[in-house]
Amino acid sequence: MAVYDNKMTNNSTASNSTVDVVLIGAGIMSATLGVMLKELQPNFTIELFERLDVIAAESSAPMNNAGTGHSAFCELNYTPQLPDGSIEIKKAIKIAEQFETSKEFWAYLVEKGHLGNPQNFIRKVPHMSFVWGEKNVEYLKKRREALVKHHLFKGMEYSEDREQIKKWIPLVMEGRDADEKVSATFMDIGTDVNFGSLTSALIGEMNKKPGVTVNLNHEVNDLKRNADGSWKVVVKDKSTGTKRKLNARFVFVGAGGGALHLLQKSGIEESKGFGGFPVSGQWLVCNNPDIVKQHEAKVYGKASVGSPPMSVPHLDTRMIDGKRALLFGPYAGFSTRFLKQGSLLDLFTSIKLNNILPLLAVGRDNWPLTKYLIQQVMQSPADRLNALKDYMPNAKAEDWDLDIAGQRVQVIKKDAKHTGVLEFGTEVVSSADGSISALLGASPGASTSVPIMIQLIERCFKNHIKTDSWQQKLKQMIPSYGESLANNEALSEATRARTSEILGLA
């Protein structure tokens, strides 16, 4: 993980100066947007502010997220079973397409020599779904049948044969009841992504460009709209306590769980009614190298009733800081913090007159989630081990250590029918004039950072994006731009083959 000096780099700007773009938060979203904008408009001046003294220390850090290149190959919550028994795959198709778009941009940067060795941030790891019990087995079979009809999921294997599944994931099958009905799907082209390494590489590349300043240990305290439509950004240097004001023509709030508070401070009409519901997490991390080397897959199961998507259980092969690892979880919990290194008052200070009714409505309508989180918080080490044994029957407590995962803030927003609803996706909130935008929410988040930032650019840089230069550059960065990988099988296959070769996934 890269660490930069807290002092400003490149061409520092004086107090009350004006820059084209201010990025708040040194995570994958700000990094992606910053690199994209400098590619599209090299003369843009950009300042990035991060409240911590390291890059990607919150949501983008490898231990704070699943590390899964989300393609909907294995994540069962993206393919719900409808009341008539059929499987809905629209969301799965969209997420699979979005991840292919992200890989296009990363491949472009790798080809230009901007990201170094792609193996430092992305590796090929099979994606699997594994279930047990007759009802779940029937669901997984239907799911696979529905998905393989679409070209983005071509090649997905399915098996109920215990010996075949054992070849794929021996640790999951060893010690399992011989009479238990099980099934699994296997997708060889799945990936493991270290978003911390990727973020550091992106910001490192952006920081080399003229007109870019990266400020660590700097916290944005306030945002005020100026008469000319630009934004006054008030920043505190946490190492000296001094404050600075600068003006920005465009502000992006990519501060993870901290984005909601800053969005509220902006006072834009579009921010009203939004609230946040924080969910914390924990991992079990294997400390036995002999066990770690026996597992080579990301294995996702079915979530408990009422659990949030970030709590879908999975047994994952990971590569963290150059070392192979095996993680299980995450175990969900509740904390009033919006950031892992945030304040216990975060939830309470986010409550405003304009969002209190949606918050109360969500509390009323989501009792199963509340009950689930209470149960998770009350879990003992034996309870956590038993949950692991569902996926690895021979697991022993001494081979696993408990570690803290990231903090996520699920989006709460106004709803005409229910007053307020809890959303488990990613939400981009922008002002009507496109001068400020904020990213709220969680999964699939980082995996879809590139298409999310493209949509933001289309919304907030409407005049620029119509120009021939921006259109041509977008096609260079993302060759499928303007076309649908989901609807064009030939283009999809060619794109996947090209990016796999460049990223070392072939």
Short mmCIF file of C-alpha atoms in Angstrom, two decimals:
data_model
loop_
_atom_site.label_atom_id
_atom_site.label_comp_id
_atom_site.label_asym_id
_atom_site.label_seq_id
_atom_site.Cartn_x
_atom_site.Cartn_y
_atom_site.Cartn_z
CA MET A 1 0.00 0.00 0.00
CA ALA A 2 1.51 3.30 -1.06
CA VAL A 3 2.15 5.98 1.54
CA TYR A 4 2.67 9.58 0.44
CA ASP A 5 4.07 12.57 2.31
CA ASN A 6 1.38 14.68 3.92
CA LYS A 7 2.75 17.82 2.28
CA MET A 8 1.31 18.89 -1.06
CA THR A 9 3.03 17.55 -4.13
CA ASN A 10 3.50 18.88 -7.66
CA ASN A 11 2.19 22.45 -8.04
CA SER A 12 0.69 23.47 -4.69
CA THR A 13 -2.11 26.01 -4.76
CA ALA A 14 -2.49 28.98 -2.49
CA SER A 15 -5.39 29.64 -0.14
CA ASN A 16 -8.59 30.74 -1.91
CA SER A 17 -7.22 29.62 -5.30
CA THR A 18 -9.45 27.80 -7.77
CA VAL A 19 -8.94 24.29 -9.10
CA ASP A 20 -10.98 22.40 -11.66
CA VAL A 21 -11.63 19.31 -9.54
CA VAL A 22 -11.53 18.43 -5.84
CA LEU A 23 -11.63 14.73 -4.96
CA ILE A 24 -12.52 13.84 -1.36
CA GLY A 25 -11.28 10.44 -0.19
CA ALA A 26 -8.32 8.37 -1.42
CA GLY A 27 -10.28 5.25 -2.31
CA ILE A 28 -10.92 3.38 -5.54
CA MET A 29 -13.69 5.74 -6.70
CA SER A 30 -11.72 8.99 -6.38
CA ALA A 31 -8.67 7.29 -7.86
CA THR A 32 -10.63 6.03 -10.87
CA LEU A 33 -12.32 9.37 -11.50
CA GLY A 34 -9.11 11.35 -11.11
CA VAL A 35 -7.15 9.19 -13.57
CA MET A 36 -10.03 9.25 -16.06
CA LEU A 37 -10.36 13.04 -15.95
CA LYS A 38 -6.61 13.58 -16.43
CA GLU A 39 -6.69 11.25 -19.43
CA LEU A 40 -9.67 13.10 -20.90
CA GLN A 41 -8.49 16.63 -20.07
CA PRO A 42 -4.75 16.75 -19.27
CA ASN A 43 -4.85 20.44 -18.33
CA PHE A 44 -7.38 19.93 -15.51
CA THR A 45 -6.05 20.93 -12.09
CA ILE A 46 -6.99 18.37 -9.42
CA GLU A 47 -6.58 18.28 -5.64
CA LEU A 48 -7.28 15.10 -3.66
CA PHE A 49 -7.85 15.21 0.11
CA GLU A 50 -7.68 12.17 2.40
CA ARG A 51 -8.31 12.39 6.15
CA LEU A 52 -5.97 9.47 6.95
CA ASP A 53 -2.22 9.40 6.39
CA VAL A 54 -2.32 6.48 3.94
CA ILE A 55 -4.12 5.72 0.69
CA ALA A 56 -6.96 3.19 0.49
CA ALA A 57 -7.09 2.55 4.23
CA GLU A 58 -10.87 2.31 4.53
CA SER A 59 -13.22 0.47 2.13
CA SER A 60 -10.59 -0.14 -0.57
CA ALA A 61 -8.06 -1.83 1.74
CA PRO A 62 -7.81 -5.58 1.01
CA MET A 63 -8.93 -6.70 4.46
CA ASN A 64 -11.91 -4.34 4.35
CA ASN A 65 -13.66 -5.85 1.31
CA ALA A 66 -14.30 -9.24 -0.27
CA GLY A 67 -11.59 -8.85 -2.90
CA THR A 68 -13.96 -10.42 -5.40
CA GLY A 69 -14.08 -9.18 -8.95
CA HIS A 70 -17.87 -9.13 -8.83
CA SER A 71 -19.17 -10.71 -12.04
CA ALA A 72 -22.27 -12.43 -10.60
CA PHE A 73 -20.69 -15.80 -11.35
CA CYS A 74 -21.01 -16.95 -7.74
CA GLU A 75 -22.96 -14.28 -5.80
CA LEU A 76 -26.41 -15.80 -5.27
CA ASN A 77 -27.96 -12.58 -3.96
CA TYR A 78 -27.75 -11.13 -7.49
CA THR A 79 -30.08 -13.84 -8.84
CA PRO A 80 -33.23 -14.01 -6.68
CA GLN A 81 -35.84 -16.70 -7.16
CA LEU A 82 -39.21 -15.21 -8.05
CA PRO A 83 -42.57 -16.36 -6.61
CA ASP A 84 -43.24 -18.43 -9.76
CA GLY A 85 -39.99 -20.35 -9.20
CA SER A 86 -38.05 -18.71 -12.04
CA ILE A 87 -34.67 -17.05 -11.55
CA GLU A 88 -34.26 -13.31 -12.20
CA ILE A 89 -30.89 -12.66 -13.88
CA LYS A 90 -31.16 -9.00 -15.03
CA LYS A 91 -29.01 -7.69 -12.18
CA ALA A 92 -26.45 -10.44 -12.72
CA ILE A 93 -26.12 -9.54 -16.40
CA LYS A 94 -25.67 -5.86 -15.58
CA ILE A 95 -22.97 -6.52 -12.95
CA ALA A 96 -21.11 -8.96 -15.23
CA GLU A 97 -21.13 -6.38 -18.01
CA GLN A 98 -19.95 -3.62 -15.67
CA PHE A 99 -16.98 -5.66 -14.45
CA GLU A 100 -15.92 -6.33 -18.04
CA THR A 101 -15.95 -2.55 -18.56
CA SER A 102 -13.75 -2.05 -15.48
CA LYS A 103 -11.27 -4.59 -16.86
CA GLU A 104 -11.16 -2.68 -20.16
CA PHE A 105 -9.98 0.49 -18.44
CA TRP A 106 -7.44 -1.35 -16.30
CA ALA A 107 -6.12 -3.10 -19.43
CA TYR A 108 -5.75 0.26 -21.17
CA LEU A 109 -3.69 1.61 -18.26
CA VAL A 110 -1.57 -1.55 -18.11
CA GLU A 111 -0.83 -1.25 -21.84
CA LYS A 112 0.31 2.34 -21.29
CA GLY A 113 2.61 1.20 -18.47
CA HIS A 114 0.68 3.10 -15.79
CA LEU A 115 -0.18 0.26 -13.42
CA GLY A 116 2.93 -1.92 -13.46
CA ASN A 117 2.48 -5.69 -13.31
CA PRO A 118 -1.27 -6.44 -13.30
CA GLN A 119 -0.61 -9.48 -11.10
CA ASN A 120 -0.04 -6.99 -8.29
CA PHE A 121 -3.75 -6.22 -8.23
CA ILE A 122 -5.68 -8.88 -10.16
CA ARG A 123 -5.41 -12.68 -10.31
CA LYS A 124 -7.42 -15.47 -11.85
CA VAL A 125 -9.29 -17.41 -9.12
CA PRO A 126 -12.28 -19.69 -9.91
CA HIS A 127 -15.67 -18.44 -8.72
CA MET A 128 -17.98 -21.06 -7.21
CA SER A 129 -21.41 -21.27 -5.62
CA PHE A 130 -21.95 -24.09 -3.14
CA VAL A 131 -25.23 -25.11 -1.49
CA TRP A 132 -26.71 -28.01 0.44
CA GLY A 133 -30.26 -29.26 0.99
CA GLU A 134 -32.75 -30.31 -1.67
CA LYS A 135 -34.41 -26.90 -2.03
CA ASN A 136 -31.13 -25.03 -2.41
CA VAL A 137 -29.76 -27.61 -4.84
CA GLU A 138 -32.84 -27.19 -7.03
CA TYR A 139 -32.39 -23.40 -6.90
CA LEU A 140 -28.73 -23.56 -7.91
CA LYS A 141 -29.53 -25.89 -10.81
CA LYS A 142 -32.21 -23.48 -12.08
CA ARG A 143 -29.84 -20.55 -11.60
CA ARG A 144 -27.15 -22.13 -13.72
CA GLU A 145 -29.67 -23.09 -16.42
CA ALA A 146 -30.89 -19.49 -16.58
CA LEU A 147 -27.42 -17.91 -16.60
CA VAL A 148 -25.75 -20.09 -19.25
CA LYS A 149 -28.35 -18.99 -21.78
CA HIS A 150 -26.55 -15.62 -21.73
CA HIS A 151 -23.12 -15.34 -23.35
CA LEU A 152 -21.55 -13.54 -20.36
CA PHE A 153 -21.96 -16.75 -18.34
CA LYS A 154 -20.94 -19.21 -21.04
CA GLY A 155 -18.81 -22.02 -19.65
CA MET A 156 -20.34 -22.17 -16.17
CA GLU A 157 -20.16 -25.78 -14.96
CA TYR A 158 -22.65 -27.44 -12.60
CA SER A 159 -22.32 -30.62 -10.58
CA GLU A 160 -24.08 -32.61 -7.90
CA ASP A 161 -21.35 -35.26 -8.05
CA ARG A 162 -19.50 -35.28 -4.75
CA GLU A 163 -16.24 -36.51 -6.28
CA GLN A 164 -16.23 -33.73 -8.87
CA ILE A 165 -16.96 -31.09 -6.25
CA LYS A 166 -14.18 -32.56 -4.10
CA LYS A 167 -11.72 -32.04 -6.98
CA TRP A 168 -12.75 -28.39 -7.13
CA ILE A 169 -12.85 -27.68 -3.38
CA PRO A 170 -11.48 -30.56 -1.26
CA LEU A 171 -11.62 -28.68 2.06
CA VAL A 172 -15.36 -28.05 1.59
CA MET A 173 -16.12 -31.73 1.02
CA GLU A 174 -13.79 -33.40 3.54
CA GLY A 175 -15.73 -34.57 6.62
CA ARG A 176 -19.12 -33.75 5.08
CA ASP A 177 -22.12 -36.01 5.78
CA ALA A 178 -22.24 -38.55 2.93
CA ASP A 179 -26.03 -38.38 2.84
CA GLU A 180 -26.18 -34.59 2.52
CA LYS A 181 -27.39 -33.44 -0.88
CA VAL A 182 -24.99 -30.81 -2.29
CA SER A 183 -24.31 -29.00 -5.54
CA ALA A 184 -21.89 -26.44 -6.92
CA THR A 185 -21.23 -24.26 -9.92
CA PHE A 186 -17.73 -23.54 -11.20
CA MET A 187 -16.58 -20.58 -13.31
CA ASP A 188 -12.91 -20.77 -14.22
CA ILE A 189 -12.59 -17.12 -15.31
CA GLY A 190 -13.35 -15.58 -11.90
CA THR A 191 -10.93 -13.08 -10.36
CA ASP A 192 -9.49 -11.94 -7.05
CA VAL A 193 -8.81 -8.18 -6.96
CA ASN A 194 -6.67 -6.31 -4.44
CA PHE A 195 -8.43 -2.95 -4.60
CA GLY A 196 -5.94 -1.45 -2.16
CA SER A 197 -3.02 -2.15 -4.50
CA LEU A 198 -5.04 -0.97 -7.51
CA THR A 199 -6.03 2.26 -5.76
CA SER A 200 -2.44 2.99 -4.73
CA ALA A 201 -1.24 2.38 -8.29
CA LEU A 202 -3.94 4.67 -9.73
CA ILE A 203 -3.25 7.52 -7.30
CA GLY A 204 0.49 7.04 -7.75
CA GLU A 205 0.04 7.46 -11.50
CA MET A 206 -2.27 10.45 -11.11
CA ASN A 207 0.19 12.07 -8.70
CA LYS A 208 2.89 12.10 -11.41
CA LYS A 209 0.79 14.36 -13.62
CA PRO A 210 1.25 18.15 -13.68
CA GLY A 211 -1.58 20.00 -12.01
CA VAL A 212 -2.34 17.23 -9.49
CA THR A 213 -1.85 17.55 -5.72
CA VAL A 214 -2.41 14.64 -3.31
CA ASN A 215 -2.97 15.75 0.29
CA LEU A 216 -2.96 13.07 2.99
CA ASN A 217 -3.91 13.73 6.62
CA HIS A 218 -6.19 16.51 5.38
CA GLU A 219 -9.87 16.51 6.35
CA VAL A 220 -12.57 18.39 4.45
CA ASN A 221 -14.70 20.12 7.10
CA ASP A 222 -17.18 22.07 5.02
CA LEU A 223 -18.58 22.70 1.55
CA LYS A 224 -20.32 25.94 0.52
CA ARG A 225 -21.67 26.90 -2.87
CA ASN A 226 -20.27 30.14 -4.29
CA ALA A 227 -22.33 32.71 -6.19
CA ASP A 228 -20.77 31.62 -9.50
CA GLY A 229 -21.77 27.97 -8.94
CA SER A 230 -18.34 26.77 -7.86
CA TRP A 231 -17.67 25.35 -4.39
CA LYS A 232 -15.71 26.69 -1.44
CA VAL A 233 -13.96 23.76 0.20
CA VAL A 234 -12.71 24.15 3.76
CA VAL A 235 -9.86 21.77 4.61
CA LYS A 236 -7.99 21.13 7.86
CA ASP A 237 -4.41 19.89 7.91
CA LYS A 238 -4.64 17.37 10.76
CA SER A 239 -0.89 17.38 11.37
CA THR A 240 -0.68 21.16 11.99
CA GLY A 241 -4.28 22.10 12.76
CA THR A 242 -4.24 24.86 10.14
CA LYS A 243 -7.23 25.44 7.89
CA ARG A 244 -7.28 26.29 4.22
CA LYS A 245 -10.00 27.38 1.80
CA LEU A 246 -9.99 26.76 -1.93
CA ASN A 247 -12.56 26.95 -4.69
CA ALA A 248 -13.44 24.06 -6.98
CA ARG A 249 -15.42 24.03 -10.19
CA PHE A 250 -16.36 20.41 -9.51
CA VAL A 251 -16.35 18.37 -6.27
CA PHE A 252 -16.52 14.59 -5.97
CA VAL A 253 -17.28 13.15 -2.54
CA GLY A 254 -15.87 9.63 -2.64
CA ALA A 255 -15.26 9.35 1.07
CA GLY A 256 -16.93 5.97 1.64
CA GLY A 257 -19.00 6.03 4.81
CA GLY A 258 -17.99 9.66 5.33
CA ALA A 259 -19.66 10.75 2.10
CA LEU A 260 -23.14 11.17 3.62
CA HIS A 261 -22.09 13.82 6.13
CA LEU A 262 -20.30 15.87 3.48
CA LEU A 263 -23.20 15.51 1.06
CA GLN A 264 -25.52 16.84 3.78
CA LYS A 265 -23.17 19.80 4.40
CA SER A 266 -23.39 20.73 0.73
CA GLY A 267 -27.07 21.54 1.23
CA ILE A 268 -28.03 20.56 -2.32
CA GLU A 269 -31.69 19.71 -2.80
CA GLU A 270 -30.80 16.25 -4.12
CA SER A 271 -29.22 15.29 -0.76
CA LYS A 272 -32.43 15.63 1.21
CA GLY A 273 -34.05 12.45 2.45
CA PHE A 274 -30.89 10.35 2.30
CA GLY A 275 -29.72 8.53 5.40
CA GLY A 276 -27.32 5.74 6.21
CA PHE A 277 -27.44 2.39 8.02
CA PRO A 278 -23.97 1.22 9.11
CA VAL A 279 -23.01 -2.46 9.05
CA SER A 280 -19.68 -3.66 10.42
CA GLY A 281 -17.92 -6.92 9.66
CA GLN A 282 -15.32 -9.46 10.76
CA TRP A 283 -13.32 -12.22 9.02
CA LEU A 284 -11.89 -15.50 10.15
CA VAL A 285 -8.36 -15.65 8.68
CA CYS A 286 -6.55 -18.98 8.35
CA ASN A 287 -3.14 -19.00 10.06
CA ASN A 288 -2.14 -22.50 8.84
CA PRO A 289 -0.21 -22.40 5.51
CA ASP A 290 -0.84 -26.12 4.90
CA ILE A 291 -4.58 -25.46 4.87
CA VAL A 292 -4.32 -22.25 2.84
CA LYS A 293 -2.56 -24.00 -0.05
CA GLN A 294 -5.31 -26.66 -0.30
CA HIS A 295 -8.00 -24.18 -1.37
CA GLU A 296 -8.07 -22.34 -4.70
CA ALA A 297 -11.48 -20.72 -5.22
CA LYS A 298 -13.94 -18.10 -4.07
CA VAL A 299 -16.87 -20.13 -2.73
CA TYR A 300 -20.11 -18.25 -2.08
CA GLY A 301 -23.16 -19.69 -0.34
CA LYS A 302 -26.69 -18.55 0.43
CA ALA A 303 -27.21 -15.68 2.84
CA SER A 304 -29.18 -16.06 6.06
CA VAL A 305 -32.72 -14.70 6.02
CA GLY A 306 -32.66 -10.96 6.71
CA SER A 307 -28.90 -10.56 6.27
CA PRO A 308 -27.41 -7.72 4.20
CA PRO A 309 -25.64 -8.61 0.92
CA MET A 310 -22.21 -7.79 2.38
CA SER A 311 -22.78 -10.69 4.80
CA VAL A 312 -23.19 -13.43 2.19
CA PRO A 313 -20.84 -16.15 3.53
CA HIS A 314 -17.84 -17.05 1.40
CA LEU A 315 -14.63 -19.06 1.76
CA ASP A 316 -12.05 -17.21 -0.30
CA THR A 317 -8.59 -17.62 -1.67
CA ARG A 318 -7.02 -14.16 -1.54
CA MET A 319 -3.70 -12.54 -2.38
CA ILE A 320 -3.00 -9.81 0.17
CA ASP A 321 0.23 -7.82 0.09
CA GLY A 322 1.88 -10.50 -2.03
CA LYS A 323 0.92 -13.35 0.31
CA ARG A 324 -1.67 -16.04 -0.33
CA ALA A 325 -4.45 -16.06 2.26
CA LEU A 326 -7.69 -17.87 3.08
CA LEU A 327 -10.60 -15.95 4.61
CA PHE A 328 -14.10 -16.88 5.71
CA GLY A 329 -16.94 -14.52 6.47
CA PRO A 330 -17.81 -11.80 6.80
CA TYR A 331 -19.66 -11.94 10.08
CA ALA A 332 -21.92 -8.90 10.22
CA GLY A 333 -22.33 -6.62 13.16
CA PHE A 334 -23.63 -3.22 14.10
CA SER A 335 -21.69 -0.09 14.93
CA THR A 336 -22.79 3.53 14.88
CA ARG A 337 -19.53 4.44 13.11
CA PHE A 338 -19.76 5.28 9.39
CA LEU A 339 -16.04 4.63 8.90
CA LYS A 340 -13.79 1.96 10.38
CA GLN A 341 -11.77 4.79 11.89
CA GLY A 342 -14.78 7.03 12.40
CA SER A 343 -16.74 8.35 15.38
CA LEU A 344 -19.38 6.53 17.44
CA LEU A 345 -21.54 9.63 16.89
CA ASP A 346 -21.58 9.25 13.08
CA LEU A 347 -25.05 7.70 12.88
CA PHE A 348 -26.62 10.20 15.26
CA THR A 349 -25.12 13.29 13.61
CA SER A 350 -26.44 12.09 10.22
CA ILE A 351 -30.05 12.33 11.40
CA LYS A 352 -31.74 15.44 10.01
CA LEU A 353 -35.29 16.72 9.78
CA ASN A 354 -35.37 15.82 6.07
CA ASN A 355 -34.39 12.16 6.59
CA ILE A 356 -35.88 11.21 9.95
CA LEU A 357 -39.11 9.83 8.45
CA PRO A 358 -37.30 7.57 5.93
CA LEU A 359 -35.04 6.37 8.77
CA LEU A 360 -37.99 5.52 11.00
CA ALA A 361 -39.78 3.77 8.12
CA VAL A 362 -36.75 1.60 7.40
CA GLY A 363 -36.50 0.70 11.09
CA ARG A 364 -40.17 -0.30 11.03
CA ASP A 365 -39.94 -2.39 7.86
CA ASN A 366 -36.61 -4.17 8.44
CA TRP A 367 -37.04 -6.11 11.66
CA PRO A 368 -35.49 -9.31 10.16
CA LEU A 369 -32.29 -7.35 9.44
CA THR A 370 -32.25 -5.86 12.95
CA LYS A 371 -32.77 -9.30 14.48
CA TYR A 372 -30.02 -10.77 12.29
CA LEU A 373 -27.49 -8.08 13.28
CA ILE A 374 -28.28 -8.53 16.99
CA GLN A 375 -27.67 -12.27 16.61
CA GLN A 376 -24.38 -11.61 14.81
CA VAL A 377 -23.16 -9.20 17.50
CA MET A 378 -23.97 -11.80 20.17
CA GLN A 379 -22.02 -14.59 18.45
CA SER A 380 -19.41 -16.47 20.48
CA PRO A 381 -16.17 -17.92 19.00
CA ALA A 382 -17.95 -21.32 18.96
CA ASP A 383 -20.82 -19.82 16.94
CA ARG A 384 -18.40 -18.39 14.38
CA LEU A 385 -16.58 -21.73 14.12
CA ASN A 386 -19.88 -23.55 13.54
CA ALA A 387 -20.71 -21.15 10.70
CA LEU A 388 -17.30 -21.91 9.16
CA LYS A 389 -17.92 -25.65 9.54
CA ASP A 390 -20.95 -25.34 7.24
CA TYR A 391 -18.37 -24.68 4.52
CA MET A 392 -15.38 -26.55 5.95
CA PRO A 393 -16.57 -29.40 8.20
CA ASN A 394 -13.10 -30.28 9.51
CA ALA A 395 -12.20 -26.72 10.53
CA LYS A 396 -10.39 -26.31 13.86
CA ALA A 397 -10.49 -23.16 15.96
CA GLU A 398 -6.71 -23.02 16.42
CA ASP A 399 -6.18 -22.65 12.65
CA TRP A 400 -8.17 -19.40 12.43
CA ASP A 401 -7.82 -15.86 13.79
CA LEU A 402 -10.50 -13.18 13.98
CA ASP A 403 -9.84 -9.94 12.10
CA ILE A 404 -11.89 -6.78 11.60
CA ALA A 405 -13.40 -6.22 8.14
CA GLY A 406 -14.54 -2.92 6.69
CA GLN A 407 -17.42 -0.68 7.67
CA ARG A 408 -20.26 -0.20 5.16
CA VAL A 409 -23.07 2.34 5.17
CA GLN A 410 -26.16 1.10 3.35
CA VAL A 411 -28.26 3.77 1.67
CA ILE A 412 -31.61 4.86 3.10
CA LYS A 413 -33.69 7.08 0.85
CA LYS A 414 -37.19 8.45 0.47
CA ASP A 415 -39.82 6.27 -1.14
CA ALA A 416 -43.34 7.29 -2.12
CA LYS A 417 -44.88 3.96 -1.14
CA HIS A 418 -42.98 3.03 2.03
CA THR A 419 -41.79 6.53 3.10
CA GLY A 420 -38.24 5.17 3.25
CA VAL A 421 -36.38 2.16 1.82
CA LEU A 422 -33.05 0.50 2.54
CA GLU A 423 -30.93 0.06 -0.59
CA PHE A 424 -28.05 -2.43 -0.77
CA GLY A 425 -26.42 -1.14 -3.94
CA THR A 426 -24.40 1.89 -4.97
CA GLU A 427 -26.04 5.31 -5.35
CA VAL A 428 -24.59 8.37 -7.12
CA VAL A 429 -26.15 11.64 -5.95
CA SER A 430 -25.42 14.72 -8.08
CA SER A 431 -26.59 18.31 -8.05
CA ALA A 432 -28.82 19.47 -10.89
CA ASP A 433 -26.02 21.60 -12.36
CA GLY A 434 -23.49 18.76 -12.13
CA SER A 435 -21.06 20.77 -9.99
CA ILE A 436 -20.95 18.25 -7.12
CA SER A 437 -21.48 14.51 -6.91
CA ALA A 438 -21.25 11.97 -4.09
CA LEU A 439 -21.12 8.19 -4.02
CA LEU A 440 -23.14 6.38 -1.35
CA GLY A 441 -23.63 2.70 -0.63
CA ALA A 442 -21.67 -0.53 -0.91
CA SER A 443 -21.54 -3.73 -3.02
CA PRO A 444 -20.73 -4.29 -5.85
CA GLY A 445 -19.00 -0.89 -5.54
CA ALA A 446 -15.29 -1.22 -6.36
CA SER A 447 -15.74 -3.85 -9.07
CA THR A 448 -18.02 -1.51 -10.98
CA SER A 449 -16.03 1.67 -10.27
CA VAL A 450 -15.25 2.32 -13.93
CA PRO A 451 -18.82 2.27 -15.34
CA ILE A 452 -20.03 4.20 -12.29
CA MET A 453 -17.47 6.94 -12.94
CA ILE A 454 -18.32 6.98 -16.65
CA GLN A 455 -21.97 7.60 -15.75
CA LEU A 456 -20.88 10.35 -13.35
CA ILE A 457 -18.77 12.01 -16.07
CA GLU A 458 -21.68 11.85 -18.52
CA ARG A 459 -23.91 13.50 -15.93
CA CYS A 460 -21.53 16.14 -14.57
CA PHE A 461 -19.36 17.03 -17.59
CA LYS A 462 -22.11 17.22 -20.22
CA ASN A 463 -20.46 19.87 -22.39
CA HIS A 464 -17.03 18.25 -22.33
CA ILE A 465 -18.24 14.75 -23.12
CA LYS A 466 -19.93 15.89 -26.34
CA THR A 467 -16.60 17.00 -27.81
CA ASP A 468 -14.80 14.85 -30.37
CA SER A 469 -11.65 14.74 -28.24
CA TRP A 470 -13.42 13.28 -25.22
CA GLN A 471 -15.42 10.82 -27.33
CA GLN A 472 -12.27 9.59 -29.06
CA LYS A 473 -10.39 9.29 -25.78
CA LEU A 474 -13.23 7.36 -24.14
CA LYS A 475 -13.14 4.88 -27.02
CA GLN A 476 -9.40 4.48 -26.50
CA MET A 477 -9.78 3.91 -22.77
CA ILE A 478 -12.85 1.67 -23.08
CA PRO A 479 -13.14 0.29 -26.64
CA SER A 480 -16.71 -0.92 -26.03
CA TYR A 481 -17.84 2.56 -24.93
CA GLY A 482 -21.23 3.38 -26.44
CA GLU A 483 -21.99 -0.27 -27.15
CA SER A 484 -23.55 -3.04 -25.08
CA LEU A 485 -21.44 -6.03 -24.08
CA ALA A 486 -24.61 -7.61 -22.72
CA ASN A 487 -26.32 -7.45 -26.14
CA ASN A 488 -23.35 -8.08 -28.42
CA GLU A 489 -21.92 -11.56 -27.96
CA ALA A 490 -19.10 -11.20 -30.50
CA LEU A 491 -17.94 -7.90 -28.99
CA SER A 492 -18.20 -9.34 -25.47
CA GLU A 493 -16.08 -12.39 -26.31
CA ALA A 494 -13.45 -10.31 -28.12
CA THR A 495 -13.30 -7.82 -25.25
CA ARG A 496 -12.98 -10.52 -22.61
CA ALA A 497 -10.26 -12.30 -24.57
CA ARG A 498 -8.26 -9.09 -25.08
CA THR A 499 -8.44 -7.86 -21.48
CA SER A 500 -7.70 -11.33 -20.11
CA GLU A 501 -4.53 -11.47 -22.18
CA ILE A 502 -3.37 -7.99 -21.13
CA LEU A 503 -4.21 -8.51 -17.44
CA GLY A 504 -2.57 -11.94 -17.27
CA LEU A 505 -5.86 -13.79 -16.79
CA ALA A 506 -5.80 -15.90 -19.96
#
